């Protein structure tokens, strides 16, 4: 596989940071992170494994429901 484990961990932390500010679509997350939308879609289940729960609204925007790790989700 391509990329590094540290890069993925940093990206997972960044998802939580971005979504803590408000809802975003997968495409918006991808644009802000500089990764393909497919990477965001592939990473979404990993967020749940790390205790970061998301909700999706009727137009596809994702929002942070709960972060079990810490108050600011900085420990992904």
PDB file of C-alpha atoms in Angstrom:
ATOM      1  CA  UNK A   1       0.000   0.000   0.000  1.00  0.00           C
ATOM      2  CA  UNK A   2       0.997   3.593  -0.473  1.00  0.00           C
ATOM      3  CA  UNK A   3       1.460   6.242   2.185  1.00  0.00           C
ATOM      4  CA  UNK A   4       2.604   5.985   5.745  1.00  0.00           C
ATOM      5  CA  UNK A   5       0.942   4.952   8.982  1.00  0.00           C
ATOM      6  CA  UNK A   6       1.887   8.320  10.496  1.00  0.00           C
ATOM      7  CA  UNK A   7       0.290  10.104   7.547  1.00  0.00           C
ATOM      8  CA  UNK A   8      -2.926   8.160   7.985  1.00  0.00           C
ATOM      9  CA  UNK A   9      -3.019   8.863  11.736  1.00  0.00           C
ATOM     10  CA  UNK A  10      -2.495  12.563  11.082  1.00  0.00           C
ATOM     11  CA  UNK A  11      -5.266  12.504   8.459  1.00  0.00           C
ATOM     12  CA  UNK A  12      -7.667  10.795  10.898  1.00  0.00           C
ATOM     13  CA  UNK A  13      -6.946  13.480  13.495  1.00  0.00           C
ATOM     14  CA  UNK A  14      -7.545  16.147  10.864  1.00  0.00           C
ATOM     15  CA  UNK A  15     -10.976  14.689   9.978  1.00  0.00           C
ATOM     16  CA  UNK A  16     -12.041  15.093  13.613  1.00  0.00           C
ATOM     17  CA  UNK A  17     -10.688  18.649  13.733  1.00  0.00           C
ATOM     18  CA  UNK A  18     -12.468  19.671  10.530  1.00  0.00           C
ATOM     19  CA  UNK A  19     -15.761  18.034  11.452  1.00  0.00           C
ATOM     20  CA  UNK A  20     -15.683  19.579  14.933  1.00  0.00           C
ATOM     21  CA  UNK A  21     -16.047  22.947  13.175  1.00  0.00           C
ATOM     22  CA  UNK A  22     -19.181  21.901  11.293  1.00  0.00           C
ATOM     23  CA  UNK A  23     -20.632  19.475   8.758  1.00  0.00           C
ATOM     24  CA  UNK A  24     -18.792  18.754   5.508  1.00  0.00           C
ATOM     25  CA  UNK A  25     -19.329  16.434   2.567  1.00  0.00           C
ATOM     26  CA  UNK A  26     -16.785  13.754   1.690  1.00  0.00           C
ATOM     27  CA  UNK A  27     -15.787  15.874  -1.312  1.00  0.00           C
ATOM     28  CA  UNK A  28     -15.223  18.930   0.900  1.00  0.00           C
ATOM     29  CA  UNK A  29     -13.134  16.871   3.328  1.00  0.00           C
ATOM     30  CA  UNK A  30     -11.093  15.519   0.430  1.00  0.00           C
ATOM     31  CA  UNK A  31     -10.477  19.007  -0.930  1.00  0.00           C
ATOM     32  CA  UNK A  32      -9.393  20.371   2.456  1.00  0.00           C
ATOM     33  CA  UNK A  33      -7.097  17.403   3.087  1.00  0.00           C
ATOM     34  CA  UNK A  34      -5.684  17.275  -0.434  1.00  0.00           C
ATOM     35  CA  UNK A  35      -6.650  13.623  -0.945  1.00  0.00           C
ATOM     36  CA  UNK A  36      -9.027  11.876  -3.349  1.00  0.00           C
ATOM     37  CA  UNK A  37     -12.650  11.488  -2.269  1.00  0.00           C
ATOM     38  CA  UNK A  38     -12.135   7.711  -2.416  1.00  0.00           C
ATOM     39  CA  UNK A  39      -9.537   8.042   0.362  1.00  0.00           C
ATOM     40  CA  UNK A  40     -12.071   9.841   2.564  1.00  0.00           C
ATOM     41  CA  UNK A  41     -14.692   7.162   1.901  1.00  0.00           C
ATOM     42  CA  UNK A  42     -12.157   4.419   2.709  1.00  0.00           C
ATOM     43  CA  UNK A  43     -11.094   6.193   5.926  1.00  0.00           C
ATOM     44  CA  UNK A  44     -14.608   6.700   7.337  1.00  0.00           C
ATOM     45  CA  UNK A  45     -14.866   3.207   8.927  1.00  0.00           C
ATOM     46  CA  UNK A  46     -11.447   3.766  10.544  1.00  0.00           C
ATOM     47  CA  UNK A  47     -12.798   6.827  12.335  1.00  0.00           C
ATOM     48  CA  UNK A  48     -15.474   4.709  13.986  1.00  0.00           C
ATOM     49  CA  UNK A  49     -12.860   2.143  15.013  1.00  0.00           C
ATOM     50  CA  UNK A  50     -11.070   5.000  16.800  1.00  0.00           C
ATOM     51  CA  UNK A  51     -14.223   6.112  18.637  1.00  0.00           C
ATOM     52  CA  UNK A  52     -15.117   8.981  16.317  1.00  0.00           C
ATOM     53  CA  UNK A  53     -18.789   8.636  15.413  1.00  0.00           C
ATOM     54  CA  UNK A  54     -20.274  10.519  12.482  1.00  0.00           C
ATOM     55  CA  UNK A  55     -23.770  11.260  11.244  1.00  0.00           C
ATOM     56  CA  UNK A  56     -24.784  12.011   7.665  1.00  0.00           C
ATOM     57  CA  UNK A  57     -27.593  14.435   6.867  1.00  0.00           C
ATOM     58  CA  UNK A  58     -30.043  14.282   3.952  1.00  0.00           C
ATOM     59  CA  UNK A  59     -27.630  16.073   1.577  1.00  0.00           C
ATOM     60  CA  UNK A  60     -24.593  13.953   2.434  1.00  0.00           C
ATOM     61  CA  UNK A  61     -22.825  16.240   4.891  1.00  0.00           C
ATOM     62  CA  UNK A  62     -20.958  14.461   7.661  1.00  0.00           C
ATOM     63  CA  UNK A  63     -20.925  15.801  11.184  1.00  0.00           C
ATOM     64  CA  UNK A  64     -19.172  14.767  14.358  1.00  0.00           C
ATOM     65  CA  UNK A  65     -21.536  12.986  16.749  1.00  0.00           C
ATOM     66  CA  UNK A  66     -19.114  11.804  19.375  1.00  0.00           C
ATOM     67  CA  UNK A  67     -15.416  11.505  19.937  1.00  0.00           C
ATOM     68  CA  UNK A  68     -14.681   8.936  22.626  1.00  0.00           C
ATOM     69  CA  UNK A  69     -10.944   9.538  22.757  1.00  0.00           C
ATOM     70  CA  UNK A  70     -10.664  13.017  24.202  1.00  0.00           C
ATOM     71  CA  UNK A  71     -12.462  16.333  24.339  1.00  0.00           C
ATOM     72  CA  UNK A  72     -10.795  17.523  21.145  1.00  0.00           C
ATOM     73  CA  UNK A  73     -10.192  14.170  19.408  1.00  0.00           C
ATOM     74  CA  UNK A  74      -6.511  14.911  19.169  1.00  0.00           C
ATOM     75  CA  UNK A  75      -5.407  11.413  20.192  1.00  0.00           C
ATOM     76  CA  UNK A  76      -6.552   9.385  17.160  1.00  0.00           C
TER      77      UNK A  76
END
